Amino acid sequence: MTTSAIELLDVKKRYKNTEALQGVSFSVEQGEFFGLLGPNGAGKSTLINIMGGLVNATSGVVKVMGHDVVRDYRMSRSKIGVVPQELVYDPFFSVWEMLVIQSGYFGLGRENHGWINELLETLKLSDKRDENLHNLSGGMKRRVLIAQALVHRPSVVVLDEPTAGVDVELRRALWEFANRLHSEGHTILLTTHYLEEAESMCDRIAILNKGSCIALDGKDRLIEKSSWRVAVVTDKLAGSEDLFSAALSSAVVSRSRNSTQLRISRDEAAAKNMLQKLSSLGVSDDKIQLREPTLEEIFLTMTADKVIV
């Protein structure tokens, strides 16, 4: 039986009167591109920090490549590389010095310099190798953080909001690099608030909310399992607040000038009732198109009443 890249069993974390994690359990298989989604305050960062050994769980078991992050922390940390959301860096060292120091944390010396040079070239940092980190742009600092996370060649790479606040060019470069790592056999765990990124890149997705895992499945299955579809109404009055009665207002997904999008049940009787109500409001059948919900729409529906600001 193949060892999971990440294994979580009933992981709980309490900070005084706050339960950041309430018994989270799931596993990420080797070679997966896995998405970890959730609103702010859902517990994603706490979970990542536990995986990386920066925070201790109150209870439960966390393993990275089969190594317990508490009992076998040296091995577990050697198997994971975390690219943090925040731009955390030491302003007293150059890019090269920082990567050599990081390499040394894992007992790697001059024999790893070739890999460091390869990282610098791949991430287009070669001309910045002697620059002080303090003098780099935000985008370049983020590239250094990626190199720092990969300097010891970890099996598991965690990307925590890697494209937050970056320009289009860097975002594209980051995803090309992430796809390259994945194709080379690395397990990728991604957190992002850009749900279209997760939808296009991830094999499976876990959704956290208020410290609990409320969904876990392949992205296509999450969509297929939703109890509703979207009806796109393109009637000439579709953008009007007066078009739909109070009976339909709770079903509105979005409204623009020329269309309104509604949640419509997959249940045949309920869907028929909704269409009859639309017809009674003067909307003809040819002005209604049905489509599957997007991952973002499902995510917002699942977390709408539970978001922690």
Coordinates of C-alpha atoms in Angstrom, one line a residue:
M1 CA 0.0 0.0 0.0
T2 CA 1.4 3.4 -1.0
T3 CA 2.1 5.8 1.8
S4 CA 0.0 9.0 1.6
A5 CA 1.9 12.2 1.0
I6 CA -0.1 13.9 3.8
E7 CA -2.3 12.2 6.3
L8 CA -4.5 14.0 8.8
L9 CA -6.4 12.1 11.5
D10 CA -8.9 13.9 13.8
V11 CA -6.6 17.0 14.0
K12 CA -7.8 19.6 16.6
K13 CA -6.3 22.9 17.6
R14 CA -7.5 25.2 20.3
Y15 CA -6.3 28.7 21.1
K16 CA -7.8 29.6 24.5
N17 CA -11.5 29.9 23.7
T18 CA -11.2 29.4 20.0
E19 CA -11.3 26.1 18.2
A20 CA -9.3 26.7 15.1
L21 CA -9.6 23.1 14.0
Q22 CA -12.4 20.7 15.0
G23 CA -11.3 17.2 14.1
V24 CA -10.1 17.5 10.5
S25 CA -9.3 14.2 8.8
F26 CA -8.3 13.6 5.2
S27 CA -5.3 12.4 3.2
V28 CA -3.5 13.6 0.1
E29 CA -2.0 11.0 -2.1
Q30 CA 1.5 11.1 -3.6
G31 CA 1.5 12.9 -6.9
E32 CA -1.8 14.7 -6.4
F33 CA -2.4 18.4 -7.1
F34 CA -4.7 19.0 -4.1
G35 CA -6.7 22.1 -3.3
L36 CA -7.4 23.3 0.2
L37 CA -10.1 26.0 0.1
G38 CA -11.9 28.0 2.7
P39 CA -13.0 31.5 3.7
N40 CA -10.7 33.6 6.0
G41 CA -10.6 32.1 9.4
A42 CA -11.5 28.6 8.2
G43 CA -8.3 27.0 9.6
K44 CA -6.2 26.6 6.5
S45 CA -3.1 28.4 7.7
T46 CA -3.3 26.6 11.1
L47 CA -3.4 23.3 9.3
I48 CA -0.5 24.2 7.1
N49 CA 1.6 25.4 10.0
I50 CA 0.9 22.1 11.8
M51 CA 2.1 20.2 8.7
G52 CA 5.3 22.3 8.6
G53 CA 6.0 21.9 12.3
L54 CA 5.5 25.6 13.2
V55 CA 2.4 24.9 15.3
N56 CA 1.6 21.9 17.5
A57 CA -1.9 20.4 17.2
T58 CA -3.9 20.1 20.4
S59 CA -4.7 16.5 19.5
G60 CA -4.7 14.2 16.5
V61 CA -2.1 12.8 14.1
V62 CA -0.4 14.5 11.2
K63 CA 2.1 12.6 8.9
V64 CA 4.1 13.8 5.9
M65 CA 5.3 11.0 3.7
G66 CA 4.5 8.6 6.5
H67 CA 6.6 10.5 9.1
D68 CA 4.8 11.9 12.2
V69 CA 5.3 15.7 12.4
V70 CA 5.9 15.5 16.2
R71 CA 7.6 12.1 16.9
D72 CA 9.7 12.1 13.6
Y73 CA 9.9 15.8 13.0
R74 CA 13.3 15.9 11.4
M75 CA 12.2 13.5 8.6
S76 CA 8.8 15.0 8.2
R77 CA 10.2 18.5 7.7
S78 CA 12.7 17.2 5.2
K79 CA 9.9 16.0 3.1
I80 CA 7.8 19.2 2.9
G81 CA 8.5 22.7 1.6
V82 CA 6.0 25.5 2.4
V83 CA 5.8 28.7 0.4
P84 CA 4.1 31.1 2.8
Q85 CA 1.5 33.7 2.0
E86 CA 3.4 36.4 3.8
L87 CA 6.6 37.8 2.4
V88 CA 8.9 36.7 5.3
Y89 CA 12.6 37.2 4.7
D90 CA 15.8 38.2 6.4
P91 CA 17.0 41.6 5.2
F92 CA 20.6 41.0 6.1
F93 CA 21.5 38.4 3.4
S94 CA 21.7 38.2 -0.3
V95 CA 19.5 35.8 -2.3
W96 CA 22.4 33.3 -2.7
E97 CA 23.4 33.5 1.0
M98 CA 19.8 32.9 2.1
L99 CA 19.4 29.8 0.0
V100 CA 22.8 28.4 1.1
I101 CA 21.8 29.0 4.8
Q102 CA 18.4 27.4 4.2
S103 CA 20.2 24.4 2.5
G104 CA 22.4 24.1 5.5
Y105 CA 19.4 23.7 7.8
F106 CA 18.8 20.3 6.1
G107 CA 22.5 19.2 6.3
L108 CA 23.2 20.1 2.7
G109 CA 26.5 21.7 1.8
R110 CA 28.4 22.5 -1.4
E111 CA 26.9 19.4 -3.1
N112 CA 23.6 21.3 -3.2
H113 CA 25.0 24.4 -4.9
G114 CA 24.2 23.1 -8.4
W115 CA 20.5 22.7 -7.4
I116 CA 20.4 26.2 -6.0
N117 CA 21.8 27.6 -9.3
E118 CA 19.2 25.6 -11.2
L119 CA 16.4 27.1 -9.0
L120 CA 17.8 30.6 -9.6
E121 CA 17.8 30.1 -13.3
T122 CA 14.4 28.4 -13.4
L123 CA 12.8 31.2 -11.3
K124 CA 14.7 33.9 -13.3
L125 CA 16.6 35.0 -10.2
S126 CA 20.2 34.4 -11.5
D127 CA 20.8 38.2 -12.0
K128 CA 19.6 38.8 -8.5
R129 CA 21.7 36.2 -6.7
D130 CA 23.9 38.8 -5.0
E131 CA 21.1 41.3 -4.3
N132 CA 20.1 42.0 -0.7
L133 CA 16.6 40.6 -0.2
H134 CA 15.5 43.9 1.2
N135 CA 16.1 45.6 -2.2
L136 CA 14.0 43.2 -4.2
S137 CA 10.5 43.8 -5.5
G138 CA 7.5 42.0 -4.0
G139 CA 7.4 39.6 -7.0
M140 CA 11.1 38.8 -6.8
K141 CA 10.8 38.2 -3.0
R142 CA 8.0 35.7 -3.7
R143 CA 10.2 33.9 -6.2
V144 CA 12.9 33.7 -3.5
L145 CA 10.4 32.2 -1.1
I146 CA 9.6 29.5 -3.6
A147 CA 13.3 28.7 -4.1
Q148 CA 13.7 28.6 -0.4
A149 CA 10.9 26.1 0.0
L150 CA 12.4 23.9 -2.7
V151 CA 16.1 24.1 -1.8
H152 CA 16.1 20.7 -0.1
R153 CA 14.1 19.0 -2.9
P154 CA 11.0 18.2 -0.8
S155 CA 8.5 15.5 -2.0
V156 CA 5.5 17.7 -0.9
V157 CA 5.2 21.4 -1.8
V158 CA 2.6 23.6 -0.1
L159 CA 1.7 26.8 -2.0
D160 CA -0.2 29.1 0.4
E161 CA -1.9 31.8 -1.7
P162 CA 1.1 32.0 -4.1
T163 CA -0.5 34.4 -6.5
A164 CA -2.0 36.8 -4.0
G165 CA -1.0 40.4 -5.0
V166 CA 1.2 39.4 -7.9
D167 CA 0.9 40.6 -11.5
V168 CA -0.4 38.6 -14.4
E169 CA 3.1 37.8 -15.8
L170 CA 4.3 36.4 -12.4
R171 CA 1.1 34.5 -11.9
R172 CA 1.5 32.7 -15.2
A173 CA 5.2 32.0 -14.4
L174 CA 4.2 30.6 -11.0
W175 CA 1.6 28.2 -12.5
E176 CA 4.0 27.0 -15.2
F177 CA 6.5 26.2 -12.5
A178 CA 3.9 24.5 -10.3
N179 CA 2.8 22.4 -13.2
R180 CA 6.4 21.5 -13.9
L181 CA 6.9 20.4 -10.3
H182 CA 3.8 18.3 -10.5
S183 CA 4.8 16.6 -13.7
E184 CA 8.1 15.7 -12.1
G185 CA 6.3 13.8 -9.4
H186 CA 6.0 16.4 -6.6
T187 CA 2.8 16.4 -4.5
I188 CA 1.3 19.9 -4.6
L189 CA -1.1 21.3 -1.9
L190 CA -2.6 24.6 -3.0
T191 CA -4.6 27.2 -1.0
T192 CA -6.0 30.1 -3.0
H193 CA -8.9 32.5 -3.0
Y194 CA -8.9 32.5 -6.8
L195 CA -11.2 29.5 -7.2
E196 CA -10.8 29.4 -10.9
E197 CA -7.2 28.5 -10.3
A198 CA -8.2 25.5 -8.1
E199 CA -10.9 24.5 -10.6
S200 CA -8.4 24.4 -13.5
M201 CA -5.4 22.8 -11.7
C202 CA -6.5 20.6 -8.8
D203 CA -7.4 16.9 -8.9
R204 CA -9.2 16.9 -5.6
I205 CA -10.4 19.6 -3.3
A206 CA -11.1 19.9 0.4
I207 CA -13.2 22.8 1.7
L208 CA -12.7 24.0 5.3
N209 CA -15.0 26.2 7.2
K210 CA -15.0 27.1 10.9
G211 CA -12.3 24.5 11.5
S212 CA -14.2 21.6 9.9
C213 CA -13.8 19.9 6.6
I214 CA -17.3 20.3 5.0
A215 CA -16.5 18.8 1.6
L216 CA -13.8 16.6 0.1
D217 CA -14.0 15.2 -3.5
G218 CA -12.8 15.6 -7.0
K219 CA -13.8 19.0 -8.5
D220 CA -16.1 17.4 -11.1
R221 CA -17.8 15.3 -8.4
L222 CA -18.3 18.3 -6.2
I223 CA -20.2 20.0 -9.1
E224 CA -22.1 16.8 -10.0
K225 CA -23.2 16.3 -6.3
S226 CA -24.6 19.8 -6.0
S227 CA -28.4 19.7 -5.5
W228 CA -28.9 22.6 -8.0
R229 CA -28.0 24.0 -11.4
V230 CA -28.0 27.5 -12.7
A231 CA -30.7 29.0 -14.8
V232 CA -29.5 32.0 -16.8
V233 CA -32.4 34.3 -17.6
T234 CA -31.7 36.7 -20.5
D235 CA -35.1 38.3 -20.7
K236 CA -35.0 42.0 -21.5
L237 CA -36.1 42.8 -18.0
A238 CA -33.7 40.3 -16.4
G239 CA -31.6 43.0 -14.8
S240 CA -34.6 44.6 -13.1
E241 CA -35.1 44.3 -9.3
D242 CA -38.9 44.0 -10.0
L243 CA -38.7 41.0 -12.4
F244 CA -38.6 38.4 -9.7
S245 CA -41.0 38.0 -6.8
A246 CA -40.0 37.4 -3.2
A247 CA -40.5 33.7 -3.8
L248 CA -37.5 33.8 -6.2
S249 CA -35.2 36.3 -4.5
S250 CA -33.5 33.6 -2.3
A251 CA -32.5 31.7 -5.5
V252 CA -30.6 34.6 -7.1
V253 CA -27.0 33.8 -7.7
S254 CA -26.1 37.0 -9.5
R255 CA -27.8 39.8 -11.4
S256 CA -26.4 42.0 -14.2
R257 CA -27.9 44.6 -16.5
N258 CA -29.0 42.0 -19.1
S259 CA -29.4 38.7 -17.2
T260 CA -30.2 37.2 -13.8
Q261 CA -28.7 33.8 -12.7
L262 CA -30.8 31.6 -10.4
R263 CA -30.2 28.4 -8.5
I264 CA -32.6 25.8 -9.8
S265 CA -33.1 22.4 -8.1
R266 CA -32.1 19.2 -9.9
D267 CA -35.2 17.7 -8.5
E268 CA -37.6 17.5 -11.5
A269 CA -40.8 18.6 -9.7
A270 CA -39.0 21.5 -7.9
A271 CA -37.4 22.6 -11.2
K272 CA -40.7 22.5 -13.0
N273 CA -42.3 24.6 -10.3
M274 CA -39.5 27.2 -10.6
L275 CA -39.9 27.4 -14.4
Q276 CA -43.6 27.8 -14.0
K277 CA -43.0 30.8 -11.7
L278 CA -40.7 32.3 -14.2
S279 CA -43.3 31.8 -16.9
S280 CA -45.9 33.5 -14.8
L281 CA -43.6 36.5 -14.6
G282 CA -43.6 36.7 -18.4
V283 CA -40.3 34.9 -19.1
S284 CA -40.5 32.7 -22.1
D285 CA -38.7 29.3 -22.3
D286 CA -36.3 30.5 -25.0
K287 CA -34.9 33.1 -22.6
I288 CA -33.8 30.5 -20.1
Q289 CA -30.6 28.4 -20.4
L290 CA -29.4 25.8 -17.8
R291 CA -25.8 25.3 -16.9
E292 CA -23.7 23.5 -14.2
P293 CA -22.6 25.7 -11.3
T294 CA -18.9 26.7 -11.1
L295 CA -16.7 25.6 -8.2
E296 CA -16.8 29.2 -7.0
E297 CA -20.6 29.2 -6.9
I298 CA -20.7 25.9 -5.0
F299 CA -18.1 27.2 -2.6
L300 CA -20.0 30.4 -1.9
T301 CA -23.2 28.6 -1.4
M302 CA -21.6 26.1 1.1
T303 CA -20.0 28.8 3.1
A304 CA -22.4 31.7 2.7
D305 CA -23.9 31.5 6.2
K306 CA -20.7 30.5 7.9
V307 CA -18.0 32.9 6.7
I308 CA -15.7 34.2 9.5
V309 CA -14.6 37.8 8.7

